[in-house]
Amino acid sequence: MRTSAVKIKNPVKELFFIIAPPRHIMSDVSVLKDDVHYLTGREFEDRYSKAHISLFKYSDEHLEDIVKHVERKAAHFKPFNIFIKDLNVFYNGNNRTIYLDIVNKYPVRDIFEKLIKEESGYTPHITIARKLAADDFLKAWPYLKDLPYSQHFLCDRITVLARAENQWIHYKDIMFGEY
């Protein structure tokens, strides 16, 4: 089985290409998001988003062309393990983003560059809480910064999500090394 596509009622206008970790890591991320919510006492922007490593979003009328492009590129990718270790922080002006760090960034960065051919400071990661205000960050980070975390998973596909009625739903999996 190469791909599995889902039928969506309305025409798809935007796709999101990601690497999706397995369920046990998604569950860990959900618990960490719960922890941030508890520690800050309020909702945050991506509180309910599922764990993923973002590659890129695409919105154009030629959606099938980009899917075929990614399928052609993915045919030459070989499966590899992604190693996740501990939490880290991005500083975005006054805001902070807490994330799970990818130890072996190069293979993920290589996929990113081969798909969209540009180096823009892309740093692969799994977001826990994006754009936290400084005061919320200071409530959560002291409890999370020394939390040991170590997992790995086999990356053998790119998952494509489609935007439908203000949510992302599974559209297709593009397996590595299919041709």
XYZ file of N, CA and C in Angstrom:
537
model
N 0.851 -1.182 0.000
C 0.000 0.000 0.000
C 0.892 1.239 0.000
N 0.772 2.064 -1.024
C 1.609 3.255 -1.123
C 1.029 4.431 -0.372
N -0.192 4.750 -0.608
C -0.804 5.898 0.060
C -2.256 5.570 0.371
N -2.804 6.330 1.289
C -4.226 6.195 1.590
C -4.807 7.600 1.654
N -5.687 7.914 0.737
C -6.267 9.254 0.689
C -7.670 9.235 1.269
N -8.047 10.329 1.881
C -9.368 10.488 2.467
C -10.164 11.430 1.561
N -11.432 11.139 1.406
C -12.290 12.012 0.607
C -12.876 13.101 1.510
N -12.775 14.349 1.046
C -13.263 15.498 1.802
C -14.365 16.150 0.976
N -15.456 16.538 1.651
C -16.620 17.081 0.948
C -16.305 18.353 0.168
N -15.764 19.360 0.835
C -15.455 20.623 0.170
C -14.088 20.530 -0.495
N -13.870 21.321 -1.556
C -12.556 21.273 -2.194
C -11.454 21.708 -1.225
N -10.363 20.971 -1.242
C -9.230 21.263 -0.374
C -8.477 22.451 -0.944
N -8.164 23.422 -0.080
C -7.452 24.614 -0.513
C -6.070 24.741 0.130
N -5.816 23.934 1.195
C -4.534 24.030 1.885
C -4.114 22.661 2.403
N -2.832 22.345 2.226
C -2.257 21.095 2.717
C -1.123 21.415 3.692
N -0.909 20.519 4.630
C 0.145 20.659 5.624
C 0.941 19.359 5.606
N 2.223 19.452 5.290
C 3.102 18.289 5.205
C 3.880 18.192 6.514
N 3.751 17.038 7.183
C 4.350 16.862 8.509
C 4.993 15.478 8.633
N 5.756 15.310 9.705
C 6.173 13.988 10.156
C 5.412 13.759 11.448
N 4.622 12.702 11.466
C 3.784 12.407 12.635
C 4.438 11.308 13.476
N 4.695 11.581 14.744
C 5.249 10.531 15.611
C 4.180 9.500 15.948
N 4.595 8.352 16.490
C 3.609 7.342 16.872
C 2.765 7.796 18.068
N 1.723 7.031 18.332
C 0.732 7.408 19.355
C 1.318 7.610 20.745
N 2.287 6.792 21.145
C 2.817 6.940 22.509
C 3.523 8.288 22.674
N 4.158 8.796 21.630
C 4.783 10.121 21.710
C 3.712 11.203 21.638
N 2.686 10.996 20.817
C 1.561 11.945 20.783
C 0.923 12.052 22.162
N 0.801 10.927 22.844
C 0.227 10.913 24.192
C 1.122 11.675 25.170
N 2.435 11.472 25.084
C 3.374 12.201 25.940
C 3.240 13.709 25.729
N 3.153 14.123 24.468
C 3.032 15.551 24.156
C 1.724 16.104 24.706
N 0.663 15.335 24.592
C -0.627 15.761 25.135
C -0.535 15.982 26.649
N 0.161 15.092 27.351
C 0.347 15.234 28.803
C 1.172 16.483 29.101
N 2.222 16.726 28.329
C 3.038 17.931 28.534
C 2.216 19.201 28.293
N 1.336 19.177 27.291
C 0.448 20.323 27.037
C -0.509 20.510 28.224
N -1.000 19.399 28.779
C -1.842 19.473 29.976
C -1.070 20.116 31.127
N 0.200 19.736 31.269
C 1.036 20.302 32.337
C 1.178 21.816 32.178
N 1.446 22.274 30.958
C 1.583 23.721 30.719
C 0.276 24.429 31.044
N -0.839 23.831 30.631
C -2.149 24.416 30.920
C -2.366 24.526 32.430
N -2.037 23.464 33.156
C -2.195 23.462 34.616
C -1.288 24.512 35.264
N -0.026 24.555 34.826
C 0.945 25.466 35.446
C 0.638 26.940 35.169
N 0.128 27.236 33.974
C -0.167 28.633 33.631
C -1.572 29.034 34.057
N -2.448 28.059 34.190
C -3.825 28.352 34.585
C -4.668 28.910 33.459
N -4.189 28.767 32.217
C -4.994 29.262 31.087
C -4.691 28.495 29.810
N -5.618 28.646 28.863
C -5.446 28.035 27.545
C -4.304 28.732 26.815
N -3.700 28.043 25.861
C -2.695 28.664 25.005
C -2.983 28.282 23.568
N -2.341 28.976 22.647
C -2.702 28.941 21.232
C -2.861 27.542 20.640
N -1.908 26.684 20.822
C -1.959 25.364 20.184
C -2.203 24.241 21.192
N -2.963 24.540 22.203
C -3.231 23.625 23.311
C -3.683 22.246 22.843
N -4.519 22.167 21.816
C -5.099 20.895 21.401
C -4.514 20.344 20.103
N -3.476 20.960 19.593
C -2.878 20.425 18.363
C -2.135 19.130 18.677
N -2.185 18.200 17.740
C -1.512 16.918 17.920
C -0.023 17.072 17.663
N 0.756 16.212 18.294
C 2.211 16.234 18.138
C 2.588 15.991 16.678
N 3.539 16.796 16.190
C 4.030 16.632 14.828
C 5.320 17.415 14.647
N 6.044 17.075 13.603
C 7.192 17.861 13.160
C 6.762 18.513 11.859
N 6.641 19.825 11.862
C 6.193 20.550 10.671
C 7.249 20.501 9.577
N 6.804 20.297 8.343
C 7.688 20.447 7.188
C 7.310 21.724 6.448
N 6.093 21.760 5.868
C 5.643 22.993 5.228
C 4.147 22.931 4.942
N 3.554 24.116 4.758
C 2.158 24.244 4.344
C 2.135 24.696 2.897
N 1.075 24.316 2.197
C 0.957 24.674 0.785
C -0.489 25.023 0.488
N -0.706 26.212 -0.055
C -2.053 26.594 -0.473
C -1.959 27.217 -1.862
N -2.555 26.547 -2.796
C -2.517 26.956 -4.200
C -3.575 26.118 -4.899
N -3.926 26.476 -6.128
C -4.913 25.655 -6.824
C -4.312 24.362 -7.366
N -3.002 24.215 -7.331
C -2.334 23.029 -7.884
C -1.914 22.060 -6.775
N -2.850 21.687 -5.919
C -2.523 20.840 -4.777
C -2.025 19.467 -5.194
N -2.642 18.879 -6.215
C -2.208 17.548 -6.646
C -0.791 17.572 -7.206
N -0.387 18.705 -7.800
C 0.983 18.823 -8.309
C 2.000 18.761 -7.179
N 1.730 19.434 -6.071
C 2.678 19.411 -4.954
C 2.696 18.025 -4.318
N 1.561 17.350 -4.246
C 1.529 15.987 -3.698
C 2.373 15.061 -4.574
N 2.223 15.169 -5.880
C 3.029 14.337 -6.799
C 4.520 14.671 -6.676
N 4.843 15.952 -6.514
C 6.233 16.371 -6.321
C 6.811 15.717 -5.065
N 6.075 15.762 -3.957
C 6.537 15.179 -2.703
C 6.645 13.653 -2.835
N 5.697 13.028 -3.538
C 5.768 11.577 -3.759
C 7.035 11.206 -4.535
N 7.366 11.979 -5.566
C 8.586 11.702 -6.354
C 9.831 11.836 -5.483
N 9.887 12.894 -4.668
C 11.042 13.099 -3.785
C 11.114 12.010 -2.711
N 9.978 11.681 -2.104
C 9.937 10.702 -1.017
C 10.359 9.313 -1.489
N 10.201 9.045 -2.776
C 10.601 7.749 -3.328
C 12.091 7.501 -3.117
N 12.870 8.565 -2.954
C 14.314 8.443 -2.788
C 14.757 8.542 -1.328
N 13.831 8.797 -0.407
C 14.172 8.874 1.006
C 14.210 7.469 1.595
N 15.117 7.269 2.525
C 15.196 5.997 3.237
C 14.688 6.213 4.666
N 13.952 5.234 5.204
C 13.496 5.364 6.598
C 14.683 5.553 7.551
N 14.463 6.299 8.614
C 15.503 6.553 9.616
C 14.830 6.783 10.965
N 15.599 6.652 12.025
C 15.067 6.903 13.367
C 15.224 8.380 13.720
N 14.185 8.923 14.332
C 14.231 10.278 14.871
C 14.360 10.138 16.385
N 15.373 10.797 16.946
C 15.628 10.748 18.376
C 15.199 12.072 19.020
N 14.367 11.958 20.046
C 13.838 13.122 20.755
C 14.451 13.120 22.147
N 14.968 14.274 22.567
C 15.596 14.330 23.892
C 15.318 15.676 24.541
N 14.633 15.666 25.643
C 14.438 16.810 26.528
C 13.686 17.978 25.883
N 13.382 18.930 26.727
C 12.651 20.126 26.307
C 13.615 21.281 26.096
N 13.221 22.206 25.234
C 14.031 23.378 24.958
C 13.100 24.554 24.673
N 13.678 25.721 24.389
C 12.882 26.942 24.212
C 13.351 27.712 22.985
N 12.376 28.244 22.233
C 12.633 29.253 21.203
C 12.214 30.591 21.796
N 12.989 31.613 21.528
C 12.657 32.966 21.971
C 12.141 33.752 20.770
N 10.873 34.174 20.819
C 10.242 34.945 19.746
C 9.856 36.307 20.309
N 10.802 37.249 20.322
C 10.520 38.548 20.925
C 10.188 38.368 22.389
N 9.012 38.847 22.813
C 8.580 38.697 24.202
C 7.970 37.330 24.489
N 7.681 36.570 23.441
C 7.030 35.267 23.606
C 8.050 34.139 23.614
N 7.632 32.996 24.159
C 8.489 31.814 24.240
C 7.720 30.603 23.723
N 8.446 29.711 23.064
C 7.869 28.448 22.608
C 8.636 27.308 23.264
N 7.915 26.446 23.969
C 8.512 25.269 24.600
C 8.320 24.099 23.636
N 9.397 23.334 23.423
C 9.313 22.234 22.463
C 10.192 21.055 22.888
N 9.881 19.892 22.323
C 10.737 18.719 22.459
C 11.801 18.813 21.380
N 13.044 18.612 21.775
C 14.171 18.775 20.868
C 14.446 17.485 20.087
N 14.738 17.649 18.802
C 15.146 16.538 17.944
C 16.675 16.492 17.986
N 17.241 15.366 18.390
C 18.693 15.246 18.516
C 19.352 15.213 17.141
N 18.846 14.355 16.263
C 19.435 14.204 14.932
C 18.640 15.041 13.909
N 18.887 16.337 13.941
C 18.142 17.266 13.094
C 18.457 17.110 11.603
N 19.685 16.694 11.278
C 20.106 16.707 9.878
C 19.195 15.902 8.935
N 18.822 14.655 9.243
C 17.972 13.923 8.293
C 16.617 14.600 8.052
N 16.039 15.198 9.093
C 14.750 15.893 8.925
C 14.972 17.176 8.123
N 16.034 17.917 8.440
C 16.355 19.138 7.708
C 16.623 18.814 6.237
N 17.263 17.678 5.972
C 17.552 17.246 4.605
C 16.249 17.018 3.817
N 15.274 16.369 4.445
C 13.965 16.171 3.804
C 13.343 17.525 3.490
N 13.340 18.415 4.470
C 12.785 19.753 4.302
C 13.429 20.457 3.105
N 14.762 20.447 3.047
C 15.473 21.151 1.976
C 15.243 20.498 0.617
N 15.145 19.176 0.576
C 14.911 18.498 -0.707
C 13.489 18.736 -1.216
N 12.562 18.976 -0.307
C 11.179 19.217 -0.714
C 10.952 20.653 -1.166
N 11.535 21.623 -0.463
C 11.239 23.011 -0.825
C 12.465 23.828 -1.219
N 13.645 23.211 -1.194
C 14.872 23.808 -1.734
C 15.223 25.174 -1.186
N 15.111 25.332 0.102
C 15.589 26.583 0.693
C 15.970 26.348 2.148
N 16.995 27.027 2.579
C 17.427 26.943 3.975
C 17.038 28.251 4.631
N 16.091 28.176 5.524
C 15.597 29.399 6.157
C 15.712 29.304 7.675
N 16.757 28.654 8.145
C 16.891 28.505 9.587
C 15.925 27.493 10.155
N 15.485 26.553 9.342
C 14.541 25.522 9.770
C 15.147 24.674 10.878
N 14.428 24.542 12.009
C 14.851 23.711 13.126
C 13.747 22.706 13.432
N 13.965 21.434 13.103
C 12.944 20.426 13.402
C 12.712 20.306 14.908
N 11.447 20.208 15.302
C 11.082 20.102 16.716
C 9.623 19.678 16.829
N 9.205 19.326 18.041
C 7.798 19.024 18.334
C 7.336 20.049 19.360
N 6.440 20.923 18.951
C 5.978 22.011 19.805
C 5.106 21.496 20.954
N 5.388 22.024 22.133
C 4.541 21.762 23.300
C 3.610 22.958 23.523
N 4.169 24.169 23.599
C 3.368 25.386 23.812
C 4.014 26.519 23.017
N 3.269 27.045 22.051
C 3.797 28.059 21.140
C 3.373 29.458 21.578
N 4.309 30.383 21.457
C 4.062 31.810 21.698
C 3.464 32.095 23.076
N 4.068 31.494 24.106
C 3.618 31.799 25.473
C 4.087 33.199 25.849
N 3.223 33.944 26.515
C 3.625 35.239 27.061
C 4.693 34.983 28.123
N 5.569 35.957 28.341
C 6.700 35.794 29.264
C 6.245 35.348 30.657
N 5.159 35.919 31.179
C 4.714 35.542 32.527
C 4.220 34.091 32.573
N 3.538 33.625 31.519
C 3.107 32.224 31.462
C 4.308 31.290 31.329
N 5.265 31.696 30.513
C 6.487 30.910 30.352
C 7.196 30.740 31.701
N 7.276 31.825 32.463
C 7.961 31.779 33.762
C 7.221 30.925 34.790
N 5.932 30.717 34.582
C 5.171 29.819 35.458
C 5.437 28.356 35.107
N 5.617 28.061 33.833
C 5.735 26.672 33.378
C 7.176 26.166 33.304
N 8.078 26.989 32.791
C 9.428 26.516 32.472
C 10.219 25.978 33.675
N 10.156 26.615 34.861
C 10.924 26.064 35.992
C 10.574 24.606 36.301
N 9.354 24.193 36.038
C 8.931 22.821 36.309
C 9.278 21.869 35.162
N 9.398 22.408 33.952
C 9.614 21.562 32.779
C 11.071 21.462 32.339
N 11.882 22.464 32.652
C 13.229 22.562 32.072
C 14.124 21.378 32.403
N 13.977 20.786 33.577
C 14.825 19.664 33.962
C 14.132 18.311 33.836
N 12.958 18.307 33.210
C 12.216 17.065 33.021
C 12.942 16.187 31.996
N 13.398 15.004 32.408
C 14.101 14.159 31.436
C 13.103 13.526 30.462
N 13.420 13.577 29.192
C 12.575 12.950 28.184
C 13.474 12.381 27.098
N 13.227 11.143 26.723
C 14.013 10.508 25.676
C 13.155 9.452 24.988
N 12.961 9.619 23.700
C 12.197 8.668 22.891
C 12.789 8.663 21.486
N 12.401 7.669 20.721
C 12.757 7.655 19.301
C 11.659 6.918 18.543
N 11.614 7.170 17.232
C 10.650 6.466 16.388
C 11.172 6.402 14.961
N 10.649 5.428 14.223
C 11.031 5.260 12.830
C 10.230 6.231 11.968
N 10.945 7.035 11.218
C 10.304 7.947 10.270
C 10.378 7.282 8.904
N 9.229 6.859 8.373
C 9.202 6.184 7.079
C 8.164 6.773 6.134
N 7.635 7.961 6.513
C 6.588 8.570 5.689
C 6.456 10.055 5.992
N 5.836 10.730 5.066
C 5.396 12.114 5.271
C 3.880 12.050 5.324
N 3.311 12.641 6.342
C 1.859 12.680 6.479
C 1.364 14.008 5.927
N 0.308 13.927 5.128
C -0.293 15.124 4.547
C -1.651 15.336 5.213
N -1.826 16.542 5.756
C -3.104 16.932 6.349
C -3.771 17.942 5.429
N -5.099 17.955 5.434
C -5.858 18.923 4.644
C -6.689 19.769 5.600
N -6.767 21.075 5.306
C -7.596 21.949 6.125
C -9.045 21.786 5.684
N -9.895 21.441 6.644
C -11.318 21.270 6.370
C -12.093 21.842 7.552
N -12.933 22.824 7.286
C -13.749 23.460 8.328
C -12.927 23.812 9.569
N -11.862 24.576 9.379
C -11.014 25.088 10.457
C -10.306 24.023 11.291
N -10.091 22.851 10.725
C -9.271 21.854 11.408
C -8.463 21.089 10.378
N -7.386 20.480 10.840
C -6.538 19.674 9.972
C -6.975 18.220 10.108
N -7.256 17.568 8.966
C -7.614 16.154 8.986
C -6.644 15.383 8.088
N -6.492 14.104 8.397
C -5.581 13.259 7.634
C -6.043 13.195 6.182
N -5.131 13.436 5.275
C -5.423 13.420 3.844
C -4.737 12.238 3.171
N -3.439 12.044 3.499
C -2.679 11.024 2.802
C -1.348 10.792 3.506
N -0.848 9.557 3.442
C 0.512 9.246 3.869
C 1.349 8.976 2.618
N 2.513 9.565 2.577
C 3.436 9.339 1.461
C 4.624 8.567 2.027
N 4.710 7.298 1.642
C 5.742 6.411 2.172
C 7.086 6.690 1.506
N 8.167 6.464 2.234
C 9.505 6.602 1.691
C 9.848 5.387 0.823
N 10.673 5.607 -0.186
C 11.239 4.527 -0.992
C 10.230 3.688 -1.737
N 9.209 4.312 -2.300
C 8.143 3.555 -2.962
C 8.424 3.219 -4.420
N 9.346 3.907 -5.055
C 9.557 3.646 -6.485
C 10.824 2.880 -6.738
